[in-house]
Short mmCIF file of C-alpha atoms in Angstrom, two decimals:
data_model
loop_
_atom_site.label_atom_id
_atom_site.label_comp_id
_atom_site.label_asym_id
_atom_site.label_seq_id
_atom_site.Cartn_x
_atom_site.Cartn_y
_atom_site.Cartn_z
CA MET A 1 132.68 -40.22 -198.28
CA HIS A 2 135.45 -42.67 -199.26
CA PHE A 3 134.34 -45.61 -201.38
CA ASP A 4 136.05 -48.90 -200.31
CA ARG A 5 135.89 -51.11 -203.38
CA LYS A 6 137.41 -54.11 -201.56
CA LEU A 7 134.86 -53.88 -198.76
CA PHE A 8 132.04 -53.54 -201.34
CA CYS A 9 133.18 -56.62 -203.23
CA LYS A 10 133.47 -58.74 -200.13
CA THR A 11 129.89 -57.88 -198.93
CA SER A 12 127.12 -60.11 -200.15
CA PHE A 13 124.32 -58.99 -202.57
CA ARG A 14 121.89 -58.98 -199.67
CA GLU A 15 124.00 -56.67 -197.57
CA GLN A 16 124.59 -54.37 -200.64
CA PHE A 17 120.83 -54.22 -201.27
CA ILE A 18 120.10 -53.45 -197.58
CA ARG A 19 122.68 -50.70 -197.62
CA ILE A 20 121.25 -49.11 -200.75
CA PHE A 21 117.68 -49.53 -199.36
CA ASN A 22 118.68 -47.79 -196.15
CA VAL A 23 120.27 -44.90 -198.01
CA TYR A 24 117.35 -44.17 -200.30
CA PHE A 25 114.28 -45.28 -198.35
CA LYS A 26 115.25 -44.55 -194.73
CA SER A 27 116.80 -41.25 -195.19
CA SER A 28 115.20 -37.80 -195.26
CA TYR A 29 111.90 -37.19 -197.20
CA ILE A 30 113.43 -33.95 -198.65
CA PRO A 31 115.06 -35.35 -201.81
CA MET A 32 111.86 -37.10 -202.81
CA ILE A 33 109.76 -33.97 -202.19
CA LYS A 34 112.22 -31.93 -204.32
CA VAL A 35 111.87 -34.48 -207.13
CA LEU A 36 108.06 -34.30 -206.81
CA LEU A 37 108.09 -30.56 -207.00
CA LEU A 38 110.52 -30.59 -209.89
CA THR A 39 108.34 -33.10 -211.79
CA PHE A 40 104.88 -31.63 -211.10
CA SER A 41 105.21 -27.97 -210.47
CA ARG A 42 106.03 -26.60 -213.91
CA PHE A 43 102.43 -25.35 -214.37
CA ASN A 44 101.63 -24.86 -210.67
CA PRO A 45 101.61 -21.57 -208.75
CA ILE A 46 104.57 -22.73 -206.78
CA HIS A 47 107.70 -24.10 -208.64
CA TYR A 48 110.90 -25.74 -207.51
CA LYS A 49 113.98 -24.23 -209.31
CA TYR A 50 116.60 -26.89 -209.66
CA SER A 51 119.41 -24.35 -210.46
CA SER A 52 118.97 -22.40 -207.20
CA SER A 53 117.47 -25.22 -205.12
CA GLU A 54 114.67 -23.01 -203.93
CA ILE A 55 110.99 -22.70 -204.26
CA SER A 56 109.46 -19.65 -206.05
CA THR A 57 105.97 -18.57 -206.75
CA TRP A 58 104.31 -17.31 -209.92
CA ARG A 59 104.47 -13.76 -208.69
CA HIS A 60 108.37 -13.60 -208.80
CA ASN A 61 109.16 -15.26 -212.13
CA GLN A 62 107.83 -14.10 -215.57
CA SER A 63 108.29 -17.52 -217.33
CA HIS A 64 106.59 -19.25 -214.44
CA ARG A 65 103.76 -16.81 -214.59
CA ILE A 66 103.28 -17.34 -218.35
CA ALA A 67 103.19 -21.15 -217.70
CA TYR A 68 100.70 -20.72 -214.88
CA PHE A 69 98.29 -18.62 -216.78
CA THR A 70 98.62 -20.82 -219.83
CA SER A 71 97.70 -23.85 -217.96
CA LEU A 72 94.66 -21.97 -216.44
CA CYS A 73 93.54 -21.17 -220.12
CA PHE A 74 93.91 -24.76 -221.20
CA VAL A 75 91.97 -26.17 -218.28
CA PHE A 76 89.25 -23.52 -218.66
CA LEU A 77 89.00 -24.39 -222.47
CA HIS A 78 88.35 -28.02 -221.55
CA ILE A 79 85.67 -27.07 -219.07
CA ILE A 80 83.92 -24.90 -221.76
CA VAL A 81 84.04 -27.88 -224.27
CA PHE A 82 82.59 -30.35 -221.61
CA LEU A 83 79.80 -27.92 -220.72
CA GLU A 84 78.93 -27.46 -224.33
CA TRP A 85 78.76 -31.19 -224.83
CA PHE A 86 76.24 -31.47 -222.02
CA TYR A 87 74.19 -28.64 -223.56
CA LEU A 88 74.09 -30.36 -226.89
CA HIS A 89 73.65 -33.90 -225.57
CA PRO A 90 70.88 -34.29 -223.00
CA PHE A 91 71.15 -37.28 -220.67
CA ALA A 92 68.34 -39.16 -222.46
CA SER A 93 70.03 -38.99 -225.88
CA VAL A 94 73.35 -40.58 -224.93
CA GLN A 95 74.49 -43.81 -223.15
CA LEU A 96 74.80 -43.62 -219.39
CA TRP A 97 78.60 -44.46 -219.38
CA GLU A 98 79.17 -41.52 -221.74
CA SER A 99 77.50 -39.11 -219.43
CA VAL A 100 79.42 -40.60 -216.40
CA VAL A 101 82.76 -40.19 -218.20
CA MET A 102 82.00 -36.56 -219.09
CA ILE A 103 80.82 -35.88 -215.56
CA TYR A 104 84.17 -37.36 -214.35
CA TYR A 105 86.30 -35.26 -216.68
CA LEU A 106 84.31 -32.11 -215.84
CA LEU A 107 84.88 -32.85 -212.10
CA ILE A 108 88.62 -33.31 -212.53
CA PHE A 109 89.19 -30.25 -214.64
CA SER A 110 86.97 -28.11 -212.46
CA PHE A 111 88.93 -29.35 -209.41
CA THR A 112 92.17 -28.43 -211.22
CA LEU A 113 90.99 -24.91 -212.04
CA ILE A 114 89.65 -24.16 -208.58
CA SER A 115 92.78 -25.56 -207.02
CA GLU A 116 95.10 -23.55 -209.20
CA LEU A 117 93.25 -20.49 -208.39
CA VAL A 118 93.29 -21.16 -204.64
CA LEU A 119 97.00 -22.18 -204.72
CA GLY A 120 97.84 -19.08 -206.69
CA TRP A 121 96.01 -16.87 -204.24
CA ARG A 122 97.72 -18.46 -201.24
CA SER A 123 101.06 -19.08 -202.97
CA ALA A 124 103.13 -17.17 -200.41
CA GLU A 125 101.65 -19.14 -197.54
CA LEU A 126 102.21 -22.46 -199.35
CA LYS A 127 105.81 -21.56 -199.96
CA LEU A 128 106.32 -20.69 -196.41
CA LEU A 129 104.74 -24.00 -195.30
CA ILE A 130 106.88 -26.15 -197.59
CA ASP A 131 110.08 -24.18 -196.55
CA ALA A 132 109.29 -24.49 -192.88
CA SER A 133 108.64 -28.29 -193.28
CA MET A 134 111.87 -28.83 -195.08
CA ALA A 135 113.84 -26.67 -192.63
CA MET A 136 112.53 -28.62 -189.58
CA GLU A 137 113.28 -31.94 -191.19
CA ALA A 138 116.69 -30.82 -192.28
CA LYS A 139 117.34 -29.69 -188.64
CA LEU A 140 116.53 -33.16 -187.48
CA PHE A 141 118.85 -34.95 -189.85
CA SER A 142 121.68 -32.41 -189.52
CA GLY A 143 122.34 -33.40 -185.97
CA ARG A 144 121.05 -30.07 -184.52
CA GLY A 145 117.96 -31.68 -182.94
CA ASP A 146 119.80 -32.20 -179.60
CA ALA A 147 119.07 -35.99 -179.72
CA PRO A 148 119.16 -38.76 -182.25
CA LEU A 149 115.91 -40.08 -183.64
CA PRO A 150 114.49 -43.40 -182.13
CA ARG A 151 116.48 -46.45 -183.18
CA LYS A 152 114.98 -49.71 -184.22
CA GLY A 153 116.83 -52.89 -185.14
CA GLY A 154 120.23 -51.25 -184.72
CA SER A 155 119.70 -48.55 -187.26
CA VAL A 156 118.28 -45.11 -187.09
CA LYS A 157 114.46 -45.33 -187.84
CA ASN A 158 114.43 -41.96 -189.70
CA THR A 159 111.45 -42.08 -192.03
CA GLU A 160 108.64 -44.44 -192.92
CA PHE A 161 108.79 -46.83 -195.82
CA LEU A 162 105.19 -46.49 -197.03
CA PRO A 163 105.34 -42.77 -197.92
CA LYS A 164 108.56 -43.41 -199.92
CA VAL A 165 106.70 -46.11 -201.88
CA LEU A 166 103.88 -43.76 -202.46
CA PHE A 167 106.19 -40.96 -203.64
CA SER A 168 107.97 -43.38 -206.09
CA ALA A 169 104.56 -44.59 -207.51
CA VAL A 170 103.52 -40.93 -208.00
CA ILE A 171 106.69 -40.12 -209.87
CA LEU A 172 106.21 -43.14 -212.19
CA ASN A 173 102.64 -42.27 -212.77
CA THR A 174 103.30 -39.32 -214.97
CA PRO A 175 104.95 -41.16 -217.94
CA ILE A 176 102.30 -43.90 -217.70
CA VAL A 177 99.38 -41.45 -217.93
CA GLN A 178 101.11 -39.33 -220.64
CA GLY A 179 101.82 -42.52 -222.61
CA VAL A 180 98.25 -43.72 -222.46
CA GLY A 181 97.12 -40.24 -223.50
CA PHE A 182 99.35 -40.51 -226.47
CA LEU A 183 97.86 -43.79 -227.48
CA ILE A 184 94.31 -42.27 -227.13
CA CYS A 185 95.32 -39.37 -229.37
CA MET A 186 96.67 -41.66 -231.99
CA PHE A 187 93.91 -44.34 -232.04
CA PHE A 188 90.92 -42.67 -230.45
CA PRO A 189 91.22 -39.06 -231.19
CA CYS A 190 87.50 -38.43 -230.81
CA MET A 191 87.40 -39.64 -227.18
CA PRO A 192 87.10 -37.10 -224.24
CA PRO A 193 89.00 -35.38 -222.76
CA LEU A 194 90.34 -34.47 -226.22
CA ILE A 195 88.80 -31.23 -227.45
CA THR A 196 88.25 -32.95 -230.86
CA ILE A 197 84.97 -34.35 -229.47
CA ARG A 198 83.37 -31.11 -230.86
CA SER A 199 84.97 -31.65 -234.40
CA GLU A 200 82.73 -32.34 -237.41
CA LEU A 201 85.18 -35.22 -238.30
CA CYS A 202 84.02 -37.11 -235.13
CA PRO A 203 80.46 -38.51 -235.43
CA CYS A 204 80.97 -40.52 -232.28
CA TRP A 205 83.70 -41.26 -229.74
CA VAL A 206 85.00 -44.46 -231.01
CA GLU A 207 84.64 -43.70 -234.75
CA GLY A 208 86.01 -41.00 -237.09
CA GLY A 209 89.62 -41.15 -235.93
CA ASP A 210 90.85 -42.17 -239.43
CA ARG A 211 89.62 -38.89 -240.91
CA ILE A 212 91.90 -36.75 -238.67
CA PRO A 213 95.48 -36.23 -240.15
CA LEU A 214 98.59 -37.48 -238.30
CA MET A 215 100.00 -33.83 -237.84
CA SER A 216 96.60 -32.92 -236.20
CA LYS A 217 96.78 -35.93 -233.86
CA LEU A 218 100.28 -34.84 -232.77
CA MET A 219 99.15 -31.30 -232.20
CA ILE A 220 96.16 -32.56 -230.19
CA TRP A 221 98.54 -34.70 -228.16
CA LEU A 222 100.88 -31.74 -227.37
CA PHE A 223 97.86 -29.72 -226.16
CA THR A 224 96.46 -32.54 -224.22
CA ALA A 225 99.91 -33.42 -222.65
CA ALA A 226 100.15 -29.76 -221.45
CA SER A 227 96.63 -29.88 -219.99
CA TRP A 228 97.17 -33.24 -218.27
CA SER A 229 100.45 -32.00 -216.90
CA ALA A 230 98.51 -29.29 -215.09
CA VAL A 231 95.98 -31.74 -213.87
CA ILE A 232 98.48 -34.25 -212.55
CA GLY A 233 100.73 -31.52 -211.10
CA VAL A 234 97.97 -29.86 -209.15
CA THR A 235 96.51 -33.11 -207.95
CA PHE A 236 99.74 -34.67 -206.64
CA THR A 237 101.20 -31.41 -205.37
CA SER A 238 97.98 -30.80 -203.36
CA PHE A 239 97.62 -34.24 -201.86
CA ILE A 240 101.31 -35.31 -201.45
CA VAL A 241 103.39 -32.22 -200.95
CA LEU A 242 100.98 -29.83 -199.26
CA LEU A 243 98.52 -32.21 -197.45
CA LEU A 244 100.72 -35.15 -196.44
CA TYR A 245 104.43 -33.98 -196.20
CA PRO A 246 104.03 -31.47 -193.32
CA THR A 247 102.11 -34.03 -191.22
CA LEU A 248 105.01 -36.50 -191.77
CA VAL A 249 107.56 -33.86 -190.51
CA VAL A 250 105.39 -33.11 -187.54
CA GLU A 251 105.20 -36.80 -186.71
CA LEU A 252 108.99 -37.05 -186.85
CA TRP A 253 109.45 -34.09 -184.72
CA ILE A 254 107.01 -35.29 -182.01
CA LYS A 255 108.85 -38.70 -181.97
CA HIS A 256 112.03 -36.84 -181.64
CA SER A 257 110.69 -34.77 -178.73
CA LYS A 258 109.51 -38.01 -177.00
CA SER A 259 113.10 -39.45 -177.28
CA ILE A 260 114.53 -36.25 -175.65
CA MET A 261 112.02 -36.62 -172.80
CA GLU A 262 114.01 -39.59 -171.42
CA THR A 263 117.02 -37.43 -170.68
CA ASN A 264 115.70 -33.90 -170.48
CA ALA A 265 112.05 -33.39 -169.87
CA ALA A 266 112.12 -29.58 -170.09
CA VAL A 267 113.84 -29.62 -173.53
CA GLY A 268 111.47 -32.38 -174.75
CA VAL A 269 108.33 -30.32 -174.11
CA THR A 270 109.79 -27.24 -175.70
CA LYS A 271 110.66 -29.28 -178.78
CA TYR A 272 107.07 -30.44 -178.85
CA ARG A 273 106.06 -26.82 -178.93
CA ASP A 274 108.14 -26.46 -182.14
CA SER A 275 106.09 -29.11 -183.77
CA GLN A 276 102.87 -27.31 -182.60
CA LEU A 277 104.04 -24.14 -184.31
CA LEU A 278 104.55 -26.02 -187.63
CA PHE A 279 101.23 -27.64 -187.27
CA ASN A 280 99.43 -24.37 -186.56
CA LEU A 281 100.91 -23.01 -189.77
CA TYR A 282 99.84 -26.16 -191.60
CA SER A 283 96.22 -25.82 -190.14
CA CYS A 284 96.07 -22.17 -191.15
CA VAL A 285 97.23 -22.81 -194.75
CA MET A 286 95.24 -26.08 -195.29
CA ALA A 287 92.07 -24.87 -193.64
CA THR A 288 88.71 -24.34 -195.46
CA PRO A 289 88.35 -24.65 -198.44
CA MET A 290 91.60 -26.50 -199.15
CA ALA A 291 91.11 -29.57 -196.97
CA THR A 292 87.40 -29.98 -197.73
CA LEU A 293 88.07 -29.54 -201.44
CA LEU A 294 90.81 -32.19 -201.50
CA MET A 295 88.91 -34.80 -199.47
CA GLY A 296 85.59 -34.31 -201.34
CA THR A 297 87.21 -34.39 -204.79
CA ALA A 298 89.04 -37.61 -204.04
CA MET A 299 85.97 -39.34 -202.84
CA ILE A 300 83.70 -38.30 -205.63
CA ALA A 301 86.34 -38.98 -208.34
CA GLU A 302 87.05 -42.47 -207.08
CA VAL A 303 83.34 -43.40 -206.94
CA THR A 304 82.69 -41.97 -210.45
CA ILE A 305 85.60 -43.69 -212.09
CA LEU A 306 84.91 -46.96 -210.54
CA TYR A 307 81.20 -46.78 -211.49
CA ALA A 308 82.23 -46.17 -215.20
CA LEU A 309 84.72 -49.11 -215.07
CA ILE A 310 82.34 -51.62 -213.44
CA THR A 311 79.17 -50.84 -215.47
CA SER A 312 80.74 -50.07 -218.83
CA GLY A 313 84.06 -51.88 -218.75
CA THR A 314 83.21 -53.91 -221.81
CA VAL A 315 81.93 -50.84 -223.82
CA ILE A 316 84.83 -48.43 -223.18
CA PRO A 317 87.86 -48.91 -225.50
CA PRO A 318 90.75 -50.79 -223.90
CA THR A 319 93.14 -47.86 -224.04
CA VAL A 320 90.55 -45.53 -222.35
CA ALA A 321 89.85 -48.27 -219.75
CA ALA A 322 93.55 -48.54 -219.03
CA LEU A 323 93.68 -44.71 -218.40
CA PHE A 324 90.64 -44.98 -216.05
CA ALA A 325 92.21 -47.90 -214.19
CA VAL A 326 95.52 -45.85 -213.67
CA ILE A 327 93.54 -42.87 -212.36
CA ALA A 328 91.34 -45.11 -210.10
CA LEU A 329 94.54 -46.72 -208.63
CA ASP A 330 95.96 -43.20 -207.96
CA PHE A 331 92.88 -42.00 -205.92
CA PHE A 332 92.78 -45.43 -204.23
CA LEU A 333 96.35 -44.91 -202.96
CA ILE A 334 95.39 -41.28 -201.94
CA ILE A 335 92.36 -42.47 -199.93
CA GLN A 336 94.00 -45.60 -198.45
CA ILE A 337 97.43 -44.17 -197.73
CA VAL A 338 97.35 -40.41 -197.55
CA PHE A 339 94.13 -40.02 -195.67
CA LYS A 340 94.98 -42.72 -193.23
CA MET A 341 98.42 -41.33 -192.52
CA LEU A 342 97.01 -37.87 -191.72
CA ARG A 343 95.97 -39.21 -188.29
CA ARG A 344 99.54 -40.24 -187.34
CA PRO A 345 100.53 -36.86 -185.80
CA TYR A 346 97.50 -37.07 -183.53
CA VAL A 347 98.47 -40.65 -182.48
CA ALA A 348 102.08 -39.56 -181.95
CA SER A 349 101.03 -36.65 -179.88
CA MET A 350 98.78 -38.84 -177.66
CA VAL A 351 101.72 -41.15 -177.12
CA PHE A 352 103.81 -38.19 -176.22
CA LYS A 353 101.35 -37.03 -173.58
CA GLN A 354 101.08 -40.50 -172.13
CA LYS A 355 104.90 -40.44 -171.87
CA VAL A 356 104.72 -37.10 -170.00
CA ASP A 357 102.07 -38.45 -167.62
CA THR A 358 104.55 -41.25 -166.55
CA LEU A 359 107.20 -38.74 -165.51
CA GLU A 360 107.73 -38.61 -161.65
CA LYS A 361 109.41 -35.22 -161.23
CA ARG A 362 107.24 -32.43 -162.60
CA GLY A 363 107.21 -28.89 -161.43
CA ARG A 364 104.47 -26.29 -161.44
CA TRP A 365 105.83 -24.64 -164.60
CA PHE A 366 106.00 -28.05 -166.33
CA ASN A 367 102.38 -28.83 -165.58
CA ARG A 368 101.11 -25.49 -166.72
CA PHE A 369 103.13 -25.75 -169.84
CA MET A 370 101.77 -29.20 -170.64
CA LYS A 371 98.23 -27.92 -170.27
CA SER A 372 98.82 -25.70 -173.24
CA CYS A 373 100.27 -28.49 -175.37
CA SER A 374 97.11 -29.95 -176.95
CA PRO A 375 97.24 -32.91 -179.32
CA VAL A 376 97.69 -31.98 -182.96
CA LYS A 377 94.66 -32.76 -185.13
CA VAL A 378 94.46 -32.39 -188.91
CA PRO A 379 91.72 -29.93 -189.94
CA MET A 380 89.14 -31.41 -192.31
CA GLY A 381 86.42 -28.84 -192.88
CA ASP A 382 84.42 -28.28 -189.63
CA ASP A 383 85.87 -31.43 -187.98
CA TYR A 384 89.28 -32.94 -187.28
CA LEU A 385 90.80 -36.06 -188.67
CA GLY A 386 92.12 -38.20 -185.87
CA ILE A 387 89.48 -37.82 -183.18
CA GLY A 388 88.25 -41.22 -182.06
CA TYR A 389 91.60 -43.02 -182.43
CA THR A 390 93.50 -44.59 -179.62
CA PRO A 391 97.34 -44.07 -179.50
CA THR A 392 97.71 -47.40 -181.20
CA GLY A 393 95.64 -46.13 -184.15
CA HIS A 394 92.50 -48.09 -183.69
CA VAL A 395 88.91 -46.99 -183.13
CA PRO A 396 87.88 -47.64 -179.47
#
């Protein structure tokens, strides 16, 4: 693309900002997904290789396999330390907020261990799901979708703004959490989730940090940073890349099929079938126990961390409280944005079927075909997320 310097200088700052905004926030989701995978998948069963621009699994790369099993050992070691703490400190002998904090960390690391094992077990299916989602989205934006995406305000309305903001917040979250973790290691090295809580130099959580040498604190921070990288990577990869991203692609494809219906009804319904194929793959991969595990963990983690902040905010050290606040904000965004956006494919499919019902010329084959095109519904355990919503997204 040729860069016209004179034209760029003549445009106002507002026009330049809108142009940059449209390029980065109304384009494909694929660049952001690649950045997310590159940032968080180093210790995950699935990893994005920047050199070859492809996704690999732990089964096909030795260095990736070593990193994956090392993260499993680190997470398992934390769980053993937490369980030993509960064994040595009954609930009646410690303060309530200490027990709540340990329960929270035990929950998070247990979720990470179980998720890593499940993701490693189903790594081939997860790779297929991500590759298929990227391929279908790339087909839309490459001009091979047989029709442009719906237009709004004179520009192509490609992707939604809210998921892009969520993706950006998630990427910025990693240095914040790791920075707070570094401060905890330096000033409160006896606080959980640091494994030094079992050290003889730590009589209690908020005291004894001066007895630990600086070099030991740095080693503890490196170990903790690797462990938290696994926790953060599994959490955001599971909720953002695996749970949310395929549904965003399905929604885009359904809207694309609806736009084709205006000119060619037969092609439009066959395109809708393509979105169903991707969603069937998504439902198969994200079925029990994946969806139930993700939703249950998010709810319990948010309630637990908010309880610790509300009831013991003045007792917890400020650095630790800041870490809890960041984690609480993360799960708040997951619950309020990710879970709410999971119903959007169902809403889009209901709007598509309403569009089909308004068509006048429909043959016998068309009617039979549409009967097999059921609305897409996100599987959540034994039920489906999206049932009970009108096409406008409101509960009737």
